[in-house]
Short mmCIF file of C-alpha atoms in Angstrom, two decimals:
data_model
loop_
_atom_site.label_atom_id
_atom_site.label_comp_id
_atom_site.label_asym_id
_atom_site.label_seq_id
_atom_site.Cartn_x
_atom_site.Cartn_y
_atom_site.Cartn_z
CA MET D 1 119.58 114.65 125.14
CA ILE D 2 117.02 111.54 126.06
CA SER D 3 118.51 108.26 126.81
CA ILE D 4 117.69 104.73 125.97
CA ASN D 5 118.46 102.52 128.05
CA LYS D 6 118.46 98.53 128.04
CA LEU D 7 114.53 99.14 127.00
CA SER D 8 112.44 95.74 126.55
CA ILE D 9 108.77 95.09 125.70
CA HIS D 10 107.17 91.76 126.13
CA PHE D 11 103.14 91.69 124.44
CA THR D 12 101.42 87.47 125.11
CA GLY D 13 105.53 85.83 125.80
CA THR D 14 106.87 87.99 122.36
CA ASP D 15 109.60 89.97 122.67
CA LEU D 16 108.28 93.49 120.97
CA PHE D 17 112.29 95.12 122.10
CA SER D 18 114.81 93.46 123.86
CA ASP D 19 117.33 95.21 125.22
CA ILE D 20 117.76 98.15 123.17
CA SER D 21 119.55 101.17 123.98
CA PHE D 22 120.17 104.31 121.63
CA MET D 23 120.30 108.33 121.93
CA ILE D 24 118.42 111.11 120.46
CA ASN D 25 120.23 113.46 120.32
CA ASP D 26 120.31 117.61 119.69
CA ARG D 27 118.57 118.43 116.06
CA ASP D 28 118.59 114.78 115.43
CA ARG D 29 116.35 114.05 112.63
CA ILE D 30 115.50 110.18 113.12
CA GLY D 31 113.23 107.94 111.02
CA LEU D 32 112.37 105.01 112.94
CA THR D 33 111.29 102.41 110.82
CA GLY D 34 110.53 97.79 110.53
CA LYS D 35 107.24 96.16 108.73
CA ASN D 36 104.20 96.52 110.91
CA GLY D 37 103.92 94.95 114.48
CA SER D 38 107.71 95.63 114.99
CA GLY D 39 107.16 97.87 117.57
CA LYS D 40 107.55 101.31 116.13
CA THR D 41 104.68 103.17 117.43
CA THR D 42 104.87 101.51 120.80
CA LEU D 43 108.88 103.20 120.70
CA LEU D 44 107.16 106.45 120.25
CA ASN D 45 104.11 106.28 123.46
CA ILE D 46 107.59 105.18 125.50
CA ILE D 47 109.63 108.00 124.72
CA ALA D 48 106.34 110.53 124.82
CA GLY D 49 105.16 109.21 127.97
CA GLU D 50 101.99 107.45 126.79
CA LEU D 51 103.32 103.49 127.88
CA ARG D 52 105.88 102.52 131.01
CA PRO D 53 108.12 100.40 129.83
CA GLN D 54 108.19 96.85 131.31
CA GLU D 55 112.68 96.84 132.04
CA GLY D 56 114.83 99.82 131.09
CA GLU D 57 114.66 103.57 131.20
CA ILE D 58 114.15 106.62 129.21
CA ILE D 59 116.44 109.92 130.65
CA ILE D 60 114.88 112.62 129.49
CA PRO D 61 116.76 115.91 131.40
CA ASN D 62 114.63 118.58 133.28
CA ASN D 63 112.88 121.45 131.22
CA THR D 64 112.98 119.07 127.80
CA ARG D 65 109.87 119.77 126.24
CA LEU D 66 108.43 117.12 123.87
CA GLY D 67 105.70 117.71 121.27
CA TYR D 68 104.29 114.00 120.08
CA LEU D 69 101.26 113.45 116.89
CA PRO D 70 99.68 110.54 116.74
CA GLN D 71 98.12 108.52 114.27
CA GLU D 72 94.80 109.65 115.26
CA LYS D 73 93.39 112.34 117.37
CA THR D 74 90.21 113.74 117.21
CA THR D 75 89.09 116.60 118.91
CA GLU D 76 85.64 118.02 120.01
CA SER D 77 87.16 121.59 120.36
CA GLU D 78 84.16 124.72 119.76
CA LEU D 79 87.25 127.20 118.99
CA THR D 80 88.42 128.35 116.07
CA VAL D 81 90.79 127.07 113.77
CA TYR D 82 92.91 130.27 114.99
CA LYS D 83 92.46 130.02 118.32
CA GLU D 84 92.96 126.55 118.57
CA ALA D 85 96.44 126.82 117.30
CA LEU D 86 97.28 129.96 119.61
CA ASN D 87 96.46 127.49 122.80
CA ALA D 88 100.36 126.26 121.47
CA PHE D 89 101.85 129.60 123.63
CA GLU D 90 100.62 128.37 126.73
CA GLU D 91 103.85 130.12 128.34
CA ILE D 92 103.53 133.31 126.15
CA HIS D 93 99.88 133.82 127.61
CA GLN D 94 100.99 133.09 130.88
CA LEU D 95 103.68 135.95 130.35
CA GLU D 96 100.72 138.01 128.84
CA GLN D 97 98.94 137.86 131.91
CA LYS D 98 101.64 138.56 133.97
CA ILE D 99 102.72 141.60 132.27
CA GLU D 100 99.35 143.04 132.72
CA LYS D 101 99.22 142.46 135.98
CA LEU D 102 102.04 144.13 136.62
CA SER D 103 101.56 147.07 133.94
CA ALA D 104 98.31 147.49 136.55
CA GLU D 105 100.38 147.52 139.46
CA ILE D 106 102.54 150.21 138.50
CA ALA D 107 100.18 151.94 137.04
CA HIS D 108 98.31 152.46 140.76
CA ARG D 109 102.03 153.26 142.26
CA THR D 110 102.49 156.78 142.75
CA ASP D 111 105.72 155.33 145.03
CA TYR D 112 107.89 156.29 142.06
CA GLU D 113 110.86 156.54 144.57
CA SER D 114 111.18 153.43 146.32
CA LYS D 115 112.34 150.30 147.01
CA GLU D 116 109.65 148.40 145.66
CA TYR D 117 108.74 150.55 142.11
CA ASP D 118 111.94 149.55 141.22
CA ILE D 119 111.31 145.83 141.71
CA LEU D 120 108.01 146.27 139.86
CA ILE D 121 110.38 148.38 136.79
CA HIS D 122 112.65 145.30 137.01
CA LYS D 123 110.36 142.46 136.70
CA LEU D 124 108.36 144.28 133.71
CA SER D 125 111.65 144.81 132.17
CA ASP D 126 112.65 141.52 132.75
CA ALA D 127 108.72 139.90 131.50
CA ASN D 128 108.90 141.59 128.13
CA GLU D 129 112.60 140.79 127.47
CA HIS D 130 111.37 136.87 128.06
CA PHE D 131 108.65 137.40 125.65
CA GLN D 132 110.48 138.44 123.17
CA MET D 133 112.87 136.03 123.87
CA ILE D 134 110.24 133.23 123.27
CA GLY D 135 108.71 134.75 120.16
CA GLY D 136 105.84 137.04 121.68
CA ASP D 137 105.93 139.96 118.95
CA THR D 138 105.86 137.05 116.51
CA MET D 139 102.98 134.89 117.60
CA GLU D 140 100.32 135.65 115.35
CA ALA D 141 102.31 135.85 112.30
CA ASP D 142 104.43 132.52 112.72
CA THR D 143 100.49 131.37 113.52
CA GLU D 144 99.21 132.35 110.00
CA LYS D 145 102.50 130.77 108.08
CA VAL D 146 102.66 127.62 109.88
CA LEU D 147 98.12 127.00 109.21
CA MET D 148 98.87 128.06 105.56
CA GLY D 149 101.58 126.27 105.00
CA LEU D 150 99.16 123.06 105.99
CA GLY D 151 96.74 124.07 104.10
CA PHE D 152 94.36 125.97 105.89
CA LYS D 153 92.70 128.62 104.07
CA ARG D 154 92.69 132.58 106.11
CA SER D 155 89.29 131.90 105.63
CA ASP D 156 88.80 128.51 107.50
CA PHE D 157 90.96 130.77 110.65
CA THR D 158 87.54 131.54 112.07
CA ARG D 159 86.02 128.45 111.35
CA PRO D 160 85.18 125.85 114.25
CA VAL D 161 87.76 123.44 114.81
CA ASN D 162 84.34 120.58 114.91
CA GLU D 163 83.61 121.36 111.82
CA PHE D 164 86.60 120.17 109.98
CA SER D 165 87.06 115.95 109.46
CA SER D 166 89.27 114.16 111.80
CA GLY D 167 92.03 114.44 108.92
CA TRP D 168 91.97 118.81 109.41
CA GLN D 169 91.86 118.45 113.20
CA MET D 170 95.31 116.69 112.86
CA ARG D 171 96.84 119.70 110.89
CA VAL D 172 95.59 121.95 113.74
CA GLU D 173 96.96 119.58 115.95
CA LEU D 174 100.17 119.37 114.10
CA ALA D 175 100.42 123.19 113.78
CA LYS D 176 99.80 123.49 117.69
CA ILE D 177 103.15 121.22 118.13
CA LEU D 178 104.99 123.02 115.60
CA LEU D 179 103.85 126.07 116.78
CA SER D 180 105.14 124.76 120.90
CA LYS D 181 108.89 124.58 119.59
CA PRO D 182 109.66 121.38 121.88
CA ASP D 183 113.04 120.15 121.69
CA VAL D 184 112.11 117.06 120.89
CA VAL D 185 109.14 116.51 117.88
CA LEU D 186 107.50 112.54 117.96
CA LEU D 187 105.68 112.73 114.45
CA ASP D 188 103.60 109.00 113.70
CA GLU D 189 102.68 109.18 110.26
CA PRO D 190 102.35 113.05 110.43
CA THR D 191 101.76 112.78 106.23
CA ASN D 192 98.81 110.50 106.36
CA HIS D 193 96.04 113.25 106.22
CA LEU D 194 98.39 116.04 104.42
CA ASP D 195 98.64 116.44 100.01
CA ILE D 196 101.59 116.56 98.11
CA GLU D 197 102.02 121.24 99.01
CA SER D 198 101.47 120.49 102.60
CA ILE D 199 103.74 117.16 103.13
CA GLN D 200 106.39 119.67 100.75
CA TRP D 201 105.83 123.09 102.71
CA LEU D 202 107.05 120.65 106.56
CA GLU D 203 109.56 118.80 104.87
CA GLU D 204 110.82 122.18 104.45
CA PHE D 205 109.81 123.75 108.05
CA LEU D 206 111.14 120.51 110.00
CA LYS D 207 114.37 120.33 107.53
CA THR D 208 115.32 123.65 109.55
CA TYR D 209 113.99 123.01 113.06
CA PRO D 210 116.23 123.94 115.74
CA GLY D 211 115.15 120.86 118.09
CA ALA D 212 115.45 116.72 117.27
CA VAL D 213 112.76 115.58 115.22
CA VAL D 214 112.28 111.43 115.81
CA MET D 215 109.43 110.22 113.06
CA VAL D 216 107.79 107.63 111.90
CA SER D 217 106.09 107.66 108.11
CA HIS D 218 105.81 105.36 105.41
CA ASP D 219 106.39 108.02 102.14
CA ARG D 220 110.19 107.21 101.30
CA ALA D 221 110.03 110.87 99.79
CA PHE D 222 109.64 112.68 103.21
CA LEU D 223 112.02 110.14 105.21
CA ASP D 224 114.81 110.72 102.20
CA ALA D 225 113.73 115.05 102.93
CA VAL D 226 114.25 114.72 106.12
CA THR D 227 116.06 112.53 107.89
CA LYS D 228 119.52 111.84 108.80
CA ARG D 229 119.32 108.83 110.66
CA THR D 230 117.87 105.97 110.34
CA ILE D 231 116.80 103.03 113.10
CA GLU D 232 115.43 99.97 112.41
CA ILE D 233 113.95 97.68 114.31
CA SER D 234 113.83 93.62 113.53
CA ASN D 235 113.49 90.59 115.83
CA SER D 236 113.41 92.37 119.33
CA LYS D 237 116.66 94.29 118.09
CA ILE D 238 117.17 98.10 116.54
CA TYR D 239 119.50 98.78 113.96
CA ASP D 240 120.74 102.37 114.16
CA TYR D 241 122.61 104.06 110.48
CA LYS D 242 123.43 107.06 110.65
CA ALA D 243 122.47 107.94 107.01
CA GLY D 244 118.39 108.46 105.45
CA TYR D 245 115.96 106.01 104.12
CA SER D 246 117.35 105.05 100.99
CA ALA D 247 121.32 105.40 101.85
CA TYR D 248 119.42 102.62 104.84
CA ILE D 249 117.66 100.31 102.20
CA LYS D 250 121.29 99.93 100.45
CA MET D 251 123.64 99.67 103.56
CA ARG D 252 120.65 97.30 105.04
CA GLU D 253 121.49 94.83 102.51
CA GLU D 254 125.24 94.53 102.48
CA ARG D 255 124.44 94.10 105.96
CA LEU D 256 121.88 91.16 105.48
CA GLY D 257 124.28 89.70 103.26
CA LEU D 258 127.25 89.99 105.39
CA GLN D 259 125.18 88.56 108.57
CA LYS D 260 123.84 85.97 105.88
CA ALA D 261 127.52 84.99 104.94
CA LEU D 262 128.36 84.34 108.08
CA TYR D 263 125.02 82.92 109.24
CA THR D 264 125.89 80.00 106.36
CA ASN D 265 129.71 79.80 107.27
CA GLN D 266 128.73 79.53 111.35
CA GLN D 267 126.06 76.93 110.09
CA LYS D 268 129.01 74.67 108.06
CA GLU D 269 131.14 75.02 111.27
CA ILE D 270 128.59 73.55 113.73
CA LYS D 271 127.71 70.73 111.82
CA GLU D 272 131.31 69.98 111.55
CA ILE D 273 131.88 70.06 115.24
CA GLU D 274 128.71 67.73 115.80
CA GLN D 275 130.17 65.29 113.38
CA PHE D 276 133.39 65.37 115.19
CA ILE D 277 131.25 64.91 118.51
CA GLU D 278 128.60 62.33 117.32
CA ARG D 279 131.69 60.09 115.14
CA PHE D 280 133.96 60.19 118.48
CA ARG D 281 132.00 60.56 121.00
CA TYR D 282 132.94 56.56 122.45
CA LYS D 283 136.25 56.53 121.65
CA SER D 284 138.01 57.05 125.10
CA THR D 285 141.14 58.18 123.15
CA LYS D 286 138.84 61.07 121.68
CA ALA D 287 137.30 61.80 124.55
CA LYS D 288 138.93 65.29 125.67
CA GLN D 289 139.42 66.42 121.93
CA VAL D 290 135.32 65.53 122.46
CA GLN D 291 134.63 67.51 125.63
CA SER D 292 136.42 70.57 124.01
CA ARG D 293 133.70 70.66 121.12
CA ILE D 294 130.95 70.10 123.10
CA LYS D 295 132.14 73.16 125.03
CA MET D 296 132.92 75.10 121.93
CA LEU D 297 129.15 74.57 120.99
CA ASP D 298 128.13 75.88 124.33
CA LYS D 299 130.21 78.83 124.15
CA MET D 300 129.21 80.03 120.82
CA GLU D 301 126.90 82.81 119.75
CA GLN D 302 124.66 81.62 117.94
CA ILE D 303 123.91 84.16 114.43
CA GLU D 304 120.60 84.97 113.47
CA ILE D 305 119.34 86.10 110.18
CA ASP D 306 116.96 89.28 110.63
CA ASP D 307 113.17 88.33 109.04
CA MET D 308 112.80 89.20 105.61
CA ASP D 309 108.98 89.37 105.21
CA ASN D 310 109.18 86.10 103.13
CA SER D 311 105.55 85.74 103.23
CA ALA D 312 105.58 88.95 101.19
CA ILE D 313 105.56 87.15 97.09
CA HIS D 314 104.88 89.43 94.53
CA PHE D 315 101.17 89.21 92.74
CA ARG D 316 99.82 90.04 89.13
CA PHE D 317 96.57 90.70 88.37
CA PRO D 318 94.16 88.21 86.48
CA PRO D 319 94.07 89.56 82.51
CA ALA D 320 91.73 92.59 82.45
CA PRO D 321 88.29 92.13 80.44
CA ARG D 322 88.82 94.17 76.64
CA SER D 323 87.15 97.21 77.18
CA GLY D 324 86.70 99.91 74.44
CA LYS D 325 89.59 102.73 73.33
CA VAL D 326 87.74 105.56 75.86
CA VAL D 327 86.94 104.11 78.67
CA ILE D 328 85.84 107.33 80.59
CA GLY D 329 84.58 110.83 79.37
CA THR D 330 82.90 113.81 80.73
CA GLU D 331 81.38 116.72 79.23
CA GLY D 332 80.32 119.99 81.52
CA LEU D 333 80.55 117.67 84.40
CA SER D 334 80.28 119.41 87.66
CA LYS D 335 79.02 119.51 91.06
CA SER D 336 79.07 121.31 94.29
CA TYR D 337 77.40 120.59 97.81
CA GLY D 338 75.49 123.62 98.26
CA ASP D 339 77.14 126.94 97.45
CA LEU D 340 80.27 125.18 96.92
CA ASP D 341 81.33 124.55 93.69
CA VAL D 342 83.70 121.43 93.99
CA LEU D 343 83.90 120.76 90.32
CA ASP D 344 82.90 123.23 87.67
CA LEU D 345 82.57 122.11 83.91
CA ILE D 346 84.77 119.21 83.66
CA GLU D 347 85.99 117.80 80.33
CA LEU D 348 88.02 114.61 80.69
CA SER D 349 89.07 111.83 78.53
CA ILE D 350 90.41 108.83 80.01
CA ILE D 351 91.59 106.49 76.95
CA LYS D 352 92.16 102.40 77.53
CA GLY D 353 95.75 101.64 79.38
CA ASP D 354 95.68 104.83 80.64
CA LYS D 355 97.58 105.31 84.34
CA VAL D 356 96.05 108.57 85.57
CA ALA D 357 97.16 110.29 88.51
CA PHE D 358 94.67 112.78 90.29
CA VAL D 359 96.44 115.60 92.91
CA GLY D 360 95.94 118.63 94.77
CA LYS D 361 95.65 120.16 97.02
CA ASN D 362 93.08 118.35 99.96
CA GLY D 363 89.51 119.62 99.11
CA GLU D 364 89.66 120.40 95.03
CA GLY D 365 87.80 117.46 94.35
CA LYS D 366 89.60 114.51 93.54
CA SER D 367 87.99 111.72 95.89
CA THR D 368 84.52 113.36 94.65
CA LEU D 369 85.52 113.20 90.43
CA SER D 370 86.61 109.91 92.24
CA ARG D 371 83.42 108.98 93.54
CA ILE D 372 81.75 110.71 90.96
CA ILE D 373 83.28 107.88 88.10
CA VAL D 374 82.41 104.54 90.14
CA ARG D 375 78.54 106.32 90.72
CA ASP D 376 79.23 106.35 93.73
CA LEU D 377 78.18 110.30 93.78
CA ASP D 378 75.57 112.45 91.60
CA HIS D 379 76.65 115.15 89.06
CA THR D 380 75.48 116.85 86.38
CA GLY D 381 77.14 117.11 83.02
CA GLU D 382 77.83 114.22 81.12
CA LEU D 383 79.65 111.42 81.80
CA LYS D 384 79.90 108.61 79.32
CA TYR D 385 81.66 104.96 79.92
CA GLY D 386 83.24 102.98 76.77
CA HIS D 387 81.86 99.45 75.74
CA ASN D 388 82.41 96.80 78.63
CA THR D 389 84.27 99.24 80.88
CA GLN D 390 84.24 97.20 84.54
CA ILE D 391 85.40 98.80 87.67
CA GLY D 392 86.98 98.16 90.57
CA TYR D 393 86.94 100.76 93.27
CA PHE D 394 88.79 101.22 96.71
CA ALA D 395 88.01 104.19 98.61
CA GLN D 396 89.65 106.02 101.63
CA ASN D 397 87.28 104.13 104.40
CA GLN D 398 86.93 100.56 101.85
CA GLY D 399 88.20 98.84 104.71
CA GLU D 400 85.10 99.90 107.18
CA PHE D 401 82.80 97.86 104.48
CA LEU D 402 84.63 94.51 105.46
CA ASP D 403 82.13 91.99 107.25
CA PRO D 404 83.51 92.15 110.29
CA ASN D 405 82.08 88.56 111.73
CA LYS D 406 84.31 86.84 109.58
CA THR D 407 88.22 86.13 109.28
CA VAL D 408 90.83 87.18 106.64
CA PHE D 409 90.53 84.20 105.01
CA GLU D 410 86.96 83.69 104.27
CA THR D 411 86.74 87.73 103.33
CA LEU D 412 88.79 86.64 99.81
CA ASP D 413 87.70 82.83 99.73
CA ASP D 414 84.08 83.77 100.44
CA ILE D 415 84.14 85.81 97.21
CA ALA D 416 87.40 83.67 94.89
CA THR D 417 85.56 81.60 92.20
CA GLY D 418 87.38 78.91 90.05
CA ASP D 419 91.15 79.03 90.08
CA ILE D 420 91.44 82.07 91.87
CA ARG D 421 90.03 80.08 95.28
CA LYS D 422 93.75 77.86 94.81
CA ARG D 423 95.57 81.42 95.23
CA VAL D 424 93.95 82.76 98.24
CA ARG D 425 96.84 82.33 100.36
CA GLY D 426 99.62 83.42 97.97
CA ILE D 427 96.87 87.15 97.49
CA LEU D 428 96.99 86.73 101.52
CA GLY D 429 100.75 86.47 101.90
CA ALA D 430 101.40 89.41 99.02
CA PHE D 431 99.99 91.34 101.29
CA LEU D 432 101.89 90.12 104.60
CA PHE D 433 98.60 87.85 106.20
CA SER D 434 100.13 84.23 107.04
CA GLY D 435 100.67 82.09 109.63
CA GLU D 436 97.95 82.86 112.41
CA THR D 437 96.85 85.90 110.83
CA ILE D 438 94.82 84.50 108.23
CA ASP D 439 92.41 83.23 110.87
CA LYS D 440 91.71 86.70 112.66
CA LYS D 441 88.04 88.52 112.72
CA VAL D 442 88.31 91.22 110.86
CA LYS D 443 86.99 93.14 113.89
CA VAL D 444 90.04 92.83 115.13
CA LEU D 445 91.99 94.05 112.83
CA SER D 446 93.98 97.47 112.81
CA GLY D 447 93.08 99.83 110.31
CA GLY D 448 96.34 99.36 108.16
CA GLU D 449 95.20 95.70 108.11
CA LYS D 450 92.12 96.35 107.17
CA SER D 451 93.82 98.49 104.20
CA ARG D 452 95.56 96.13 103.01
CA LEU D 453 92.31 93.47 102.88
CA ALA D 454 90.07 95.33 101.50
CA ILE D 455 93.18 95.87 98.73
CA ALA D 456 93.46 92.13 98.08
CA LYS D 457 89.91 91.58 98.02
CA LEU D 458 89.64 93.68 95.38
CA LEU D 459 91.81 92.22 93.28
CA LEU D 460 90.06 89.02 93.24
CA GLU D 461 87.98 90.21 90.28
CA PRO D 462 88.90 90.63 86.64
CA VAL D 463 88.17 94.20 86.40
CA ASN D 464 89.56 96.92 83.72
CA LEU D 465 89.41 100.27 85.68
CA LEU D 466 90.86 100.34 88.73
CA VAL D 467 89.82 103.37 90.64
CA LEU D 468 92.20 103.95 93.88
CA ASP D 469 91.38 107.07 96.16
CA GLU D 470 94.33 106.96 98.42
CA PRO D 471 95.28 103.62 98.35
CA THR D 472 98.88 103.91 100.62
CA ASN D 473 97.38 105.66 103.67
CA HIS D 474 97.85 102.46 106.41
CA LEU D 475 100.48 100.54 104.12
CA ASP D 476 104.20 99.48 105.02
CA MET D 477 106.77 100.08 102.71
CA GLN D 478 106.53 96.74 101.82
CA SER D 479 103.05 96.22 100.83
CA LYS D 480 103.25 99.58 98.68
CA ASP D 481 106.30 97.84 96.56
CA ILE D 482 103.73 94.85 96.06
CA LEU D 483 101.17 96.86 95.51
CA LYS D 484 103.24 99.20 92.66
CA SER D 485 105.19 96.10 91.23
CA ALA D 486 101.15 95.22 90.51
CA LEU D 487 99.86 98.17 88.96
CA LEU D 488 102.75 98.41 87.03
CA GLN D 489 102.49 95.40 85.59
CA PHE D 490 98.15 95.84 85.67
CA ASP D 491 97.07 96.06 81.39
CA GLY D 492 94.16 97.71 82.70
CA THR D 493 93.22 101.70 82.82
CA LEU D 494 93.98 103.20 86.75
CA ILE D 495 93.31 106.04 88.43
CA ILE D 496 94.95 106.64 91.39
CA VAL D 497 93.99 109.78 94.10
CA SER D 498 97.59 109.57 95.93
CA HIS D 499 99.77 112.32 98.26
CA ASP D 500 102.62 109.35 97.86
CA ARG D 501 105.07 110.72 95.56
CA ASP D 502 107.56 108.29 95.77
CA PHE D 503 104.12 105.83 94.91
CA LEU D 504 103.25 107.70 91.79
CA GLN D 505 106.46 107.48 90.37
CA GLY D 506 107.08 105.79 87.09
#
């Protein structure tokens, strides 16, 4: 369907892609993977026509329709959610106008036996048939189904889009793409703003979608449920696996193992050839053999080992300070925003060492309860803290509270004390900050980089209660694995809000 031929992109002297080629076929389910900065979003932008490749070409057949959902997109639309979603049916709306125009023209004519009248009747019949074929009769039912699948209530349908948060506005944009039924759906982190129930609905929708789907996602369970093909971007090249994400990981390990073995053997061969050349370079009787081996080296295609992100190291939290047996207790805890009751008479007891997940639909009060626990919101009812409860908190927008004028290294070094100061670079390495990146100013970091840095900062000071609100939203697979491993070993108490099922398991 879509052909990507010899594509190359260069940024600041670095090859993002170099001479890559692949096809997107009908009904493909492709997951794009690779470390942060490898070019996944750039590749989606190129396919969507948002960016032009510096070399190579994208061949898209005529009449092939694309639907692209970027990571972030806000709108100032004053239309209601329902009417904005109906904008997805542009062709149907045009047909409706055509049918109305033809019907009005026919109603005003009396020349029933004329050729012109007969032509109008045939045009109206064709328009009605096409209207039904492209879903005109089911447009409203489809809109309702998709909006509710993505978590909207019927009472939301009549609210203006610009009243909603950016996350809910992204759901409207996603609904419009799904309703417009493009031939190829391009999705960049579609689950970031969805709750678990909506993610599961989207999985089922995409499994049976009649077109092709190409997505970037750091949600392992979502990728496993939807994708059947994985394209990895690594070292400016692509590797195409006919497998979903988990199967791809196993196949990748096998490929890297083979690659490493071939590399080792080649390095051994190169060393032997170089030793021969050096040993007999000045012996006339061996001149022909020396020249032959020099040519052999020149022609030899060097085997490269793909970047394994060796900067990533395992991290352990500092020992948690001792706390009382009961860390948090509530009685009749409630919270309202105006007439809206978000929490009503919550009874909760969290014991030392508990690992608790707050799950549920967006808007049901998960983040509100977290903010109350960390004393960030007022409430009614009782909230009691146990002996020596020391809280560390990560908010969804925690990265925005970092000092924009500090460097990555200064952000951690300025608060580190004692032996921890010696470990700052190691901690930064665990969250994929190394080399020149540790000298970057916070203000130039991406949203994901800020989130990683905010988590790293949180880990410096010993606490015995961690409250994490969607900590994985902007983390890549490797950073999530590092954080998950650290949390599994954390000897304090943990409260986590997350829609990432794979992250919550274990």
